XYZ file of C-alpha atoms in Angstrom:
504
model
C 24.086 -37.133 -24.076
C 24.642 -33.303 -24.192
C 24.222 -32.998 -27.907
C 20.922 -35.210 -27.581
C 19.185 -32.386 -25.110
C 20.651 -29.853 -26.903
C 18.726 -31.654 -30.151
C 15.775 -31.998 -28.072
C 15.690 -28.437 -26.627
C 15.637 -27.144 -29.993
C 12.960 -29.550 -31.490
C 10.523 -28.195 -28.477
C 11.642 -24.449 -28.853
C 10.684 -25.184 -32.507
C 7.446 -26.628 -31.464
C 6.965 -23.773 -29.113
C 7.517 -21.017 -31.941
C 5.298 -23.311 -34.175
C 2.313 -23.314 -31.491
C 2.394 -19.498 -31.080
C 2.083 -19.119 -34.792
C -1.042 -21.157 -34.910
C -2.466 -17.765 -32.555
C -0.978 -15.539 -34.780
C 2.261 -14.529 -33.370
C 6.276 -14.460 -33.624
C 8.475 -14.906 -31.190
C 9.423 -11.967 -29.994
C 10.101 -12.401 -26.488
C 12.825 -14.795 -24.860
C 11.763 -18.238 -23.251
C 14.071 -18.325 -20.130
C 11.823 -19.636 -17.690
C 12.089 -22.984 -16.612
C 9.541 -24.239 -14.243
C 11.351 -23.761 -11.060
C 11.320 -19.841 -12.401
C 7.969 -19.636 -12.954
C 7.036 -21.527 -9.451
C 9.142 -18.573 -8.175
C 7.197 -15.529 -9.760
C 4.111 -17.186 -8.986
C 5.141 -17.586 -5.104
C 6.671 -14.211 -5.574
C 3.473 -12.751 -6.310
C 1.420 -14.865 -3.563
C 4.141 -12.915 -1.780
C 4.117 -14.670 1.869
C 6.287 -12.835 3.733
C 5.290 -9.273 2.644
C 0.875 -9.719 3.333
C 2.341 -11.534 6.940
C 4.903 -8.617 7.583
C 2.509 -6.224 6.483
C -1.005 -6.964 7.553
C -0.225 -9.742 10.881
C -1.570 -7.227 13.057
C -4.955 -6.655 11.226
C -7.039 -10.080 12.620
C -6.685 -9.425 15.931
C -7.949 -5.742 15.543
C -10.875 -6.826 13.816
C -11.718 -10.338 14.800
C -9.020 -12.445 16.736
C -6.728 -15.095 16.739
C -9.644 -17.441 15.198
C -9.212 -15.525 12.254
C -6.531 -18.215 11.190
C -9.015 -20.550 10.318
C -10.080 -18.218 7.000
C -6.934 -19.531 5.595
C -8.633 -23.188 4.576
C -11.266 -21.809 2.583
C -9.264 -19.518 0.967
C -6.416 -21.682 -0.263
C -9.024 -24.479 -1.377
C -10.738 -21.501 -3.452
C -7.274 -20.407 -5.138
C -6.359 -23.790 -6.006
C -9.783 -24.317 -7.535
C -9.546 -20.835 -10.138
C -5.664 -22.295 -10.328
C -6.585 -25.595 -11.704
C -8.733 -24.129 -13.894
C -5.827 -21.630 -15.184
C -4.118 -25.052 -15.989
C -6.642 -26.144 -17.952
C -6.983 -22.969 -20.061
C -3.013 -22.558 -19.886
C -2.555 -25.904 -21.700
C -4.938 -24.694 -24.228
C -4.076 -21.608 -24.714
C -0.214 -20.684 -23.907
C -0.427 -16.891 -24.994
C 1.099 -13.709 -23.272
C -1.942 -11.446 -20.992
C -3.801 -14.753 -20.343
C -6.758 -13.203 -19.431
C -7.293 -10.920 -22.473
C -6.243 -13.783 -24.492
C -8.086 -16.833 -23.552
C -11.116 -14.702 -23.253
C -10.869 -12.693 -26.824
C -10.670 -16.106 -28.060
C -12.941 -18.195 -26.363
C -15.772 -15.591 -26.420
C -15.040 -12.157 -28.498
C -12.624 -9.457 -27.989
C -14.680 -7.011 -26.826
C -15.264 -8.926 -23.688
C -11.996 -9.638 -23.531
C -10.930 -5.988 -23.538
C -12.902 -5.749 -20.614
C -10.986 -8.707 -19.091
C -7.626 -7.369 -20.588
C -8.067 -4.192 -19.098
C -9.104 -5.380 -15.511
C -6.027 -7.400 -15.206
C -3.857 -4.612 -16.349
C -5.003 -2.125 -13.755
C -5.274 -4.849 -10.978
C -1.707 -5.466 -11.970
C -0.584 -1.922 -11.706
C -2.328 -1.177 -8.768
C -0.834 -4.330 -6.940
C 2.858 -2.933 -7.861
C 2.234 0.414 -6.076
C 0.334 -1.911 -3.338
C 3.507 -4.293 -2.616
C 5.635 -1.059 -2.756
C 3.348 0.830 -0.387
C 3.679 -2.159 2.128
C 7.342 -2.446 1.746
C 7.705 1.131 2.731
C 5.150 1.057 5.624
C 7.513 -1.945 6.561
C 10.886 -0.592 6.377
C 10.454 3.250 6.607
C 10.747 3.091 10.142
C 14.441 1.823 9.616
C 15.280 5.215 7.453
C 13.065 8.120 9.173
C 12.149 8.093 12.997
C 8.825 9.159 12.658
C 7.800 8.614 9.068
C 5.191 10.466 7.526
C 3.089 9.206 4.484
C 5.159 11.696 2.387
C 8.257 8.983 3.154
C 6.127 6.088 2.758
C 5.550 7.235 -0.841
C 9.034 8.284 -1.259
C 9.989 4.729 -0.508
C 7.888 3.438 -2.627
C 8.515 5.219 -5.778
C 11.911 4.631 -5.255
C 11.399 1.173 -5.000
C 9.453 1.033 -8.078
C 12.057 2.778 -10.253
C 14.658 -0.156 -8.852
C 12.297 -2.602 -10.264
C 11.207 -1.180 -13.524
C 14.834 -1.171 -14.214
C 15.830 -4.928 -13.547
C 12.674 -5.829 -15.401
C 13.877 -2.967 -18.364
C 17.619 -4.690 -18.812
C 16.310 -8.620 -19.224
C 13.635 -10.748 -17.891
C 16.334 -13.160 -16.513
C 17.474 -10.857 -13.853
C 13.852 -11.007 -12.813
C 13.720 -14.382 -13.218
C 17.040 -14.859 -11.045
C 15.791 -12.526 -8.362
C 12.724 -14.307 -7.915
C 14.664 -17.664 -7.061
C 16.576 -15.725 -4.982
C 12.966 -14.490 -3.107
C 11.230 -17.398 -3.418
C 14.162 -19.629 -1.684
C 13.974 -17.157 0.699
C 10.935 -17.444 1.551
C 10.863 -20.888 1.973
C 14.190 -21.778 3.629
C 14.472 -18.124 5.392
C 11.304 -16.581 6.587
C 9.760 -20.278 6.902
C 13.266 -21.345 8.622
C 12.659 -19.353 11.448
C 9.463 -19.582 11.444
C 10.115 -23.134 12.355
C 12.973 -21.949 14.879
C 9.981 -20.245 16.633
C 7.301 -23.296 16.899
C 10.299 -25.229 18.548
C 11.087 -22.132 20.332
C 7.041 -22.682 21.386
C 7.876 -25.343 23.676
C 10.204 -23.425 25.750
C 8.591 -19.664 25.836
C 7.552 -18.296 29.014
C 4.161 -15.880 28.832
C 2.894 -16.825 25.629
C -0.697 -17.061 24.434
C -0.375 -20.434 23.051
C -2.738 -22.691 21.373
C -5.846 -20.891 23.027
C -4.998 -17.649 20.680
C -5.945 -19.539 17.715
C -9.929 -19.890 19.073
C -10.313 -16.504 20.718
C -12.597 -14.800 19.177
C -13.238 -10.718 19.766
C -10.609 -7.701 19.049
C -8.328 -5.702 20.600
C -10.397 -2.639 20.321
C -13.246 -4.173 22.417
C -15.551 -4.148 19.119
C -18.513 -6.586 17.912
C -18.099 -9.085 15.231
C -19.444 -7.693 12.300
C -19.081 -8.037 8.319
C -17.017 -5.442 8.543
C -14.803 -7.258 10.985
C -14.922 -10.344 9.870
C -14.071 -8.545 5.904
C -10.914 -7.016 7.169
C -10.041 -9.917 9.394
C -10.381 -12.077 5.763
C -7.956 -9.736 3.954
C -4.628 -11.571 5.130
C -5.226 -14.809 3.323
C -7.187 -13.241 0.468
C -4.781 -11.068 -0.349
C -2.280 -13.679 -0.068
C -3.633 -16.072 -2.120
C -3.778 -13.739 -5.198
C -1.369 -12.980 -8.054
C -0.109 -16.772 -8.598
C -1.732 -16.188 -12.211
C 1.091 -13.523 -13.099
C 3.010 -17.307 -14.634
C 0.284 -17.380 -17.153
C 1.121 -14.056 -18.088
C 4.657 -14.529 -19.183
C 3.654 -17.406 -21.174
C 5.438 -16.692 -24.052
C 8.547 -16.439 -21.793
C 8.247 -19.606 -20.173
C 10.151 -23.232 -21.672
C 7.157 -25.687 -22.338
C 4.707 -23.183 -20.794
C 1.603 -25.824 -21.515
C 3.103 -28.475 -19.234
C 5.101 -25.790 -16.322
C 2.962 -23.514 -15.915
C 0.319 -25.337 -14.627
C 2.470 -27.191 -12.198
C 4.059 -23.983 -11.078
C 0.710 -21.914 -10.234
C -1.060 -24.998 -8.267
C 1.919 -25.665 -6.214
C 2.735 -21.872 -5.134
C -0.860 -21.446 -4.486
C -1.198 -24.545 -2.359
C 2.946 -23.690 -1.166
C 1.547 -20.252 -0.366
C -1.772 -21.477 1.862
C 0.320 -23.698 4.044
C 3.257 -21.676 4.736
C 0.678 -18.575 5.394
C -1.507 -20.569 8.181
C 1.634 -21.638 9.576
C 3.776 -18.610 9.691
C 0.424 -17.048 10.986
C -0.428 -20.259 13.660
C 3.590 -19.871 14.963
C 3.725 -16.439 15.490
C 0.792 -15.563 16.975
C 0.980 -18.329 19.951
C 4.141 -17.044 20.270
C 2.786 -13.590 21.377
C 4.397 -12.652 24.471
C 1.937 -10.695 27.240
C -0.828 -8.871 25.703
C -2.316 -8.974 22.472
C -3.134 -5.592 22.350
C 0.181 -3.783 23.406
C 1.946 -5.778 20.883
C -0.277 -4.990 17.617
C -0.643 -1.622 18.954
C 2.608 -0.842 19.425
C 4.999 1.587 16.927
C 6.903 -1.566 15.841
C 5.971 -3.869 13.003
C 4.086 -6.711 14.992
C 5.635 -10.085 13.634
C 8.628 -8.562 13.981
C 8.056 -7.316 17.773
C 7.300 -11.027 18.086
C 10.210 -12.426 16.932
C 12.442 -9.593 19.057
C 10.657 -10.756 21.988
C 12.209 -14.296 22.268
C 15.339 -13.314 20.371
C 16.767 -10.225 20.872
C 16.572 -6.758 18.371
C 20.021 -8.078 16.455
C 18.088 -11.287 15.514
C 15.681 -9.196 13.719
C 17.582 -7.833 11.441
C 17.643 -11.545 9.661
C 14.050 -11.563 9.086
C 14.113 -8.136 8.267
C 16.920 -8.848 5.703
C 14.682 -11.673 4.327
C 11.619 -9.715 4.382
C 13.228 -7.632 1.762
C 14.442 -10.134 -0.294
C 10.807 -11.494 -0.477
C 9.128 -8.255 -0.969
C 11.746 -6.986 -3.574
C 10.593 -9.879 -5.944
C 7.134 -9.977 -5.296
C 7.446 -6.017 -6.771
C 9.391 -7.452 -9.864
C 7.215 -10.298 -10.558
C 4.586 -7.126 -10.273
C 5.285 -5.414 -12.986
C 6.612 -8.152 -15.171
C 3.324 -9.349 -14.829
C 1.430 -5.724 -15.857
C 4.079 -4.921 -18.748
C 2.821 -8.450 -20.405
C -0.628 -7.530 -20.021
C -0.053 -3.845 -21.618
C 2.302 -5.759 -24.164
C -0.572 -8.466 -25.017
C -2.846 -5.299 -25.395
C -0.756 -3.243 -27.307
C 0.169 -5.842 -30.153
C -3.159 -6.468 -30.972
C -4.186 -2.304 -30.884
C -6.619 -2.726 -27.957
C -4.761 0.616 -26.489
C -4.329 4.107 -27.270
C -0.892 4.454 -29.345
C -0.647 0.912 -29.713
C 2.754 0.751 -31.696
C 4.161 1.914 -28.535
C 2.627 -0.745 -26.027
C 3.532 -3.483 -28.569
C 7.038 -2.865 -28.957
C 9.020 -5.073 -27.556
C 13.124 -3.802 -27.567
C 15.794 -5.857 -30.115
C 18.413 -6.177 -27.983
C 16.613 -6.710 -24.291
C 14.061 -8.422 -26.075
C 11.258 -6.748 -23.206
C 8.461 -4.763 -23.977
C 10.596 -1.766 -22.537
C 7.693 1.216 -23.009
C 4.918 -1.306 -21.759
C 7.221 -1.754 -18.338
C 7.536 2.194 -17.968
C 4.293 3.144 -18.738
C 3.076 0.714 -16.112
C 5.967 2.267 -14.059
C 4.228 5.813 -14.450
C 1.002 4.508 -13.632
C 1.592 2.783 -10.017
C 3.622 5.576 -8.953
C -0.017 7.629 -9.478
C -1.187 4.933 -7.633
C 0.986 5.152 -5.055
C 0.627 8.861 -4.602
C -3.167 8.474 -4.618
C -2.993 5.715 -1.711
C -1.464 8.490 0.232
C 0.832 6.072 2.049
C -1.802 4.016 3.443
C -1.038 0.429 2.654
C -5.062 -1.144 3.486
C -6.460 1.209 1.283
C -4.650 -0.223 -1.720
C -4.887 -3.651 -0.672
C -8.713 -3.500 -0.119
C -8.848 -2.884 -4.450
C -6.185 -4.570 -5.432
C -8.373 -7.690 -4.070
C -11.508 -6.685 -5.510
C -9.430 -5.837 -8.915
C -8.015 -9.688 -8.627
C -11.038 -11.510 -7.974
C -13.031 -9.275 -10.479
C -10.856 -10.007 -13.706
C -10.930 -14.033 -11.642
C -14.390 -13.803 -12.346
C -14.789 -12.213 -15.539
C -12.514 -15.284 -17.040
C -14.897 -17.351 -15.146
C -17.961 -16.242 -16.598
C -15.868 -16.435 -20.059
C -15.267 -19.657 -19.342
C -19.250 -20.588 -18.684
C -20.414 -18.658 -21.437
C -17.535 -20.558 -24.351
C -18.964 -23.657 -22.998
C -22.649 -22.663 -23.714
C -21.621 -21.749 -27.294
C -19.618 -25.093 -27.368
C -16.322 -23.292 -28.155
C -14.034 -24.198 -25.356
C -11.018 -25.930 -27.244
C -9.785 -28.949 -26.818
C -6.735 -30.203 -25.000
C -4.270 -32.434 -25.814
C -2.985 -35.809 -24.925
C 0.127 -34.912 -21.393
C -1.343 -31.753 -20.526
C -4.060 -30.774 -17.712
C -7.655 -31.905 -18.681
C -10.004 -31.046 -16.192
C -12.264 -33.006 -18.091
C -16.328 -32.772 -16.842
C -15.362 -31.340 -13.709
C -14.382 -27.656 -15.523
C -17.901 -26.472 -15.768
C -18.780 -27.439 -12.029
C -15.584 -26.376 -10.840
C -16.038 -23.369 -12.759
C -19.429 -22.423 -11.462
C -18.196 -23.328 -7.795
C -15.038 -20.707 -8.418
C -17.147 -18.572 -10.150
C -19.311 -17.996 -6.559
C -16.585 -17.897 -4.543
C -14.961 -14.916 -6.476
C -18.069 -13.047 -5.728
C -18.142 -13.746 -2.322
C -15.033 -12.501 -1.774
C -15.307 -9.175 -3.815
C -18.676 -8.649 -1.526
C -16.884 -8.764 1.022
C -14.223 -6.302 0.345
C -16.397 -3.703 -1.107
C -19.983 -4.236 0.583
C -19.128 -3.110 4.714
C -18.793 0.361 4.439
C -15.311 0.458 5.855
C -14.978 -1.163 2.489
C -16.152 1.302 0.171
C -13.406 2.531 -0.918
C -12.074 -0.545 -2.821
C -15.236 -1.001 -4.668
C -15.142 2.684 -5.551
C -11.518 1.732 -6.781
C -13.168 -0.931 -9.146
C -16.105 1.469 -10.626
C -13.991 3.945 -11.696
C -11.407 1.283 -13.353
C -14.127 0.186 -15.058
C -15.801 3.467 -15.802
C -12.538 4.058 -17.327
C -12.075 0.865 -19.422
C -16.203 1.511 -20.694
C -15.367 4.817 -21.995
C -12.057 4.085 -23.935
C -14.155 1.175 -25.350
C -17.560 3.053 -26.197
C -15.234 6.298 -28.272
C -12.588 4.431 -29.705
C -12.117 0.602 -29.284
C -15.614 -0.440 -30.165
C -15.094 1.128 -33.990
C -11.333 -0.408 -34.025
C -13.085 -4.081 -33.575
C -15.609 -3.502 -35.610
C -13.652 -2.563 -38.664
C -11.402 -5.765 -37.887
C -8.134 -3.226 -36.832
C -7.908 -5.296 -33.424
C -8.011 -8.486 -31.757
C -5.975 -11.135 -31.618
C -4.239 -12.595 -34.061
C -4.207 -9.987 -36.593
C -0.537 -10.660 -37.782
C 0.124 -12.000 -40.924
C 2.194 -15.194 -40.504
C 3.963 -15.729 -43.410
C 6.901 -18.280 -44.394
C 7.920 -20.805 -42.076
C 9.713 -20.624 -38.224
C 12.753 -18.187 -38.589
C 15.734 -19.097 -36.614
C 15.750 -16.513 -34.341
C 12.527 -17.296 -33.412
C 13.853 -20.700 -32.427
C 16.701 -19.184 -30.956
C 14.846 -16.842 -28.500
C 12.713 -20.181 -27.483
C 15.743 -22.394 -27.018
């Protein structure tokens, strides 16, 4: 039995190595993910625990308890764009999906555009997930701590990250199982200790909290209320697509990697409107001490039923959670500068593309990305919203540029087809994609249109502005003259055996 999956492991590693030639690559990069592992770094990235930990407090501020309800339409909109991920997944199974799918499916100068969105929305979310680690846990290493030690922590956190993801993409791999399982049998364990504890809690709010409607501050319900209020689940429900990215590292990617993005997104809704739902009838007293007190609120809840030594297991568990959602990070953005690079859609190019003999990672890709979110960091100035607010808009933008890719290959009847086993949407893609397609734009109105807002769309200009003027003096010529895109490499000669070897 052992020597006939060890026979049939290496007949689909060889018709792994055999599909990525078809698109113009080797195999460079090891396939160690199995689908468990890339359920992980997608639930990783929806990263739970750490938009909870980090930004519980923020509905009741701005809206109220009956801000819970933003979680339905907000999960149902993920798992639409994820199912149609799948589809394009099983079609095209190919390292910095976005850039990839869309340079094919339409041209690569749109998809530089798409590349390059992804790529900074990527980089930006690793200094975002380090910022709100730090705002989360600086409190247990400085009294009083400034923004100065809220960036401290986070760069430091970065560096710890860049360097598991330097030495091999299975200790990533291993520490998201680790953060994922977690999540789901830690932070949602006692979640579940509390809605027992619900039934026996003296002075709580209850079910009542979860139809109040007005903030703690005494303000009206506005856009700009009801825009922050939204950020929880939005921002939860984002950066499941990181799994596509590390295509090329995954086992079977066309038939896992579906699977693993629909069921962290739909993992990730439930467990959010439930951590949410239990903790926030489990208030104790007033709303409005508790969320404007010094301590983390979720926390303070948790303390008040259980004492300040129980704390220190979620706190233990946050960090877990948090630590691999920051790994999956920039795994995710080194693919995307990786896919880039190899196909000379970036400045020094050689460099980007490189991926290391012996780690077999795109080593400068991960510290280049590295560099960049610490800038990011320090230009957040240690305030974790600010970052959030455009890493969302970043998300849903590059969500809807693939969208729009997707409407536009139809209309020039160049969508490919699937095969026979794997995800076919089938007639519903186009409506579905149409229906995702205005639901992405909703949601970037919202976090850049109220003025308290601003800021995040100003983040997204200038990303672009960027992106337009690397393309317009250099990139433009580059495609042109046919010296990028995807797919330049010459594949000559059959499947080597270390190809099959790094697949198997």
């Amino acid at each position: 039995m052992a020597i006939q999956d060890s026979k049939s492991d290496r007949d689909t590693a060889l018709a792994e190595v055999s599909e990525l030639h078809k698109f113009g690559y080797h195999q460079r990069l090891r396939r160690s993910m199995r689908l468990y592992s890339s359920f992980s770094l997608a639930f990783a990235e929806i990263a739970v625990t750490v938009t909870v930990f980090t930004l519980f407090a923020q509905p009741f501020q701005t809206l109220g308890g009956v801000a819970i309800w933003m979680w339905i339409p907000v999960t149902a909109g993920g798992l639409l764009i994820a199912t149609i991920w799948g589809h394009l997944t099983a079609r095209i199974p190919v390292t910095g999906y976005a850039y990839s799918w869309v340079s094919r499916i339409v041209n690569p100068q749109y998809g530089w555009f798409c590349g390059w969105t992804e790529l900074a929305g990527w980089v930006m979310g690793t200094a975002g997930i380090a910022v709100a680690a730090a705002s989360v846990f600086s409190p247990y290493f400085w009294a009083n701590p400034t923004h100065g030690d809220i960036e401290l922590f986070a760069a430091i956190a970065i560096i710890l990250g860049l360097a598991a993801n330097i030495i091999s993409i299975k200790i990533t791999a291993l520490v998201n199982n680790i953060g994922a399982s977690a999540e789901l049998f830690g932070t949602l364990g006692l979640g579940v200790v509390v809605a027992v504890g619900l039934f026996f809690f003296g002075h709580i709010q209850g079910p009542r909290i979860l139809f109040h409607v007005g903030s703690t501050g005494g303000g009206t319900v506005t856009m700009s209320a009801l825009a922050l209020a939204a950020l929880l689940p939005i921002y939860t429900i984002l950066g499941w697509d990181a799994s596509a990215d590390l295509a090329e590292e995954t086992y079977d990617p066309r038939r896992n990697i579906p699977k693993a993005m629909r069921r962290a997104v739909l993992l990730g809704g439930i467990c959010g409107f439930f951590l949410f739902a239990v903790y926030a009838m489990a208030i104790r007293g007033s709303v409005a001490r508790l969320v404007g007190g010094p301590k983390n609120a979720l926390i303070a809840v948790f303390e008040s039923h259980f004492g300040s030594g129980a704390g220190d297991i979620i706190i233990v568990i946050a960090g877990f959670a948090m630590f691999s959602a920051l790994l999956a990070n920039i795994a995710a953005a080194g693919r995307v500068a990786y896919a880039l690079g190899r196909d000379n859609m970036l400045p020094a190019s050689g460099v980007w593309g490189n991926v290391n003999k012996t780690t077999h990672t795109p080593i400068y890709s991960l510290v280049a990305v590295g560099i960049i979110a610490e800038l990011a960091n320090v230009v957040s100035a240690g305030i974790v919203g600010r970052i959030l607010a455009g890493v969302t808009v970043a998300g849903y933008g590059i969500y809807a540029f693939v969208l729009i890719g997707v409407l536009v290959s139809h209309r020039m009847g160049r969508l490919p087809a699937g095969d026979d086993g794997y995800l076919d949407m089938g007639r519903w893609l186009i409506p579905g994609a149409w229906v995702a397609l205005t639901w992405c734009l909703l949601v970037m109105a919202m976090m850049t249109l109220p003025a308290v807002n601003h800021v995040a769309g100003e983040y997204f200009v200038y990303i672009e502005a960027v992106g337009a003027l690397w393309f317009v003096a250099f990139l433009m010529r580059r495609l042109r003259r046919g010296e990028a895109g995807p797919g330049r490499e010459a594949m000559t000669g059959g499947v080597d055996a270390g190809e099959v070897d790094l697949s198997n």
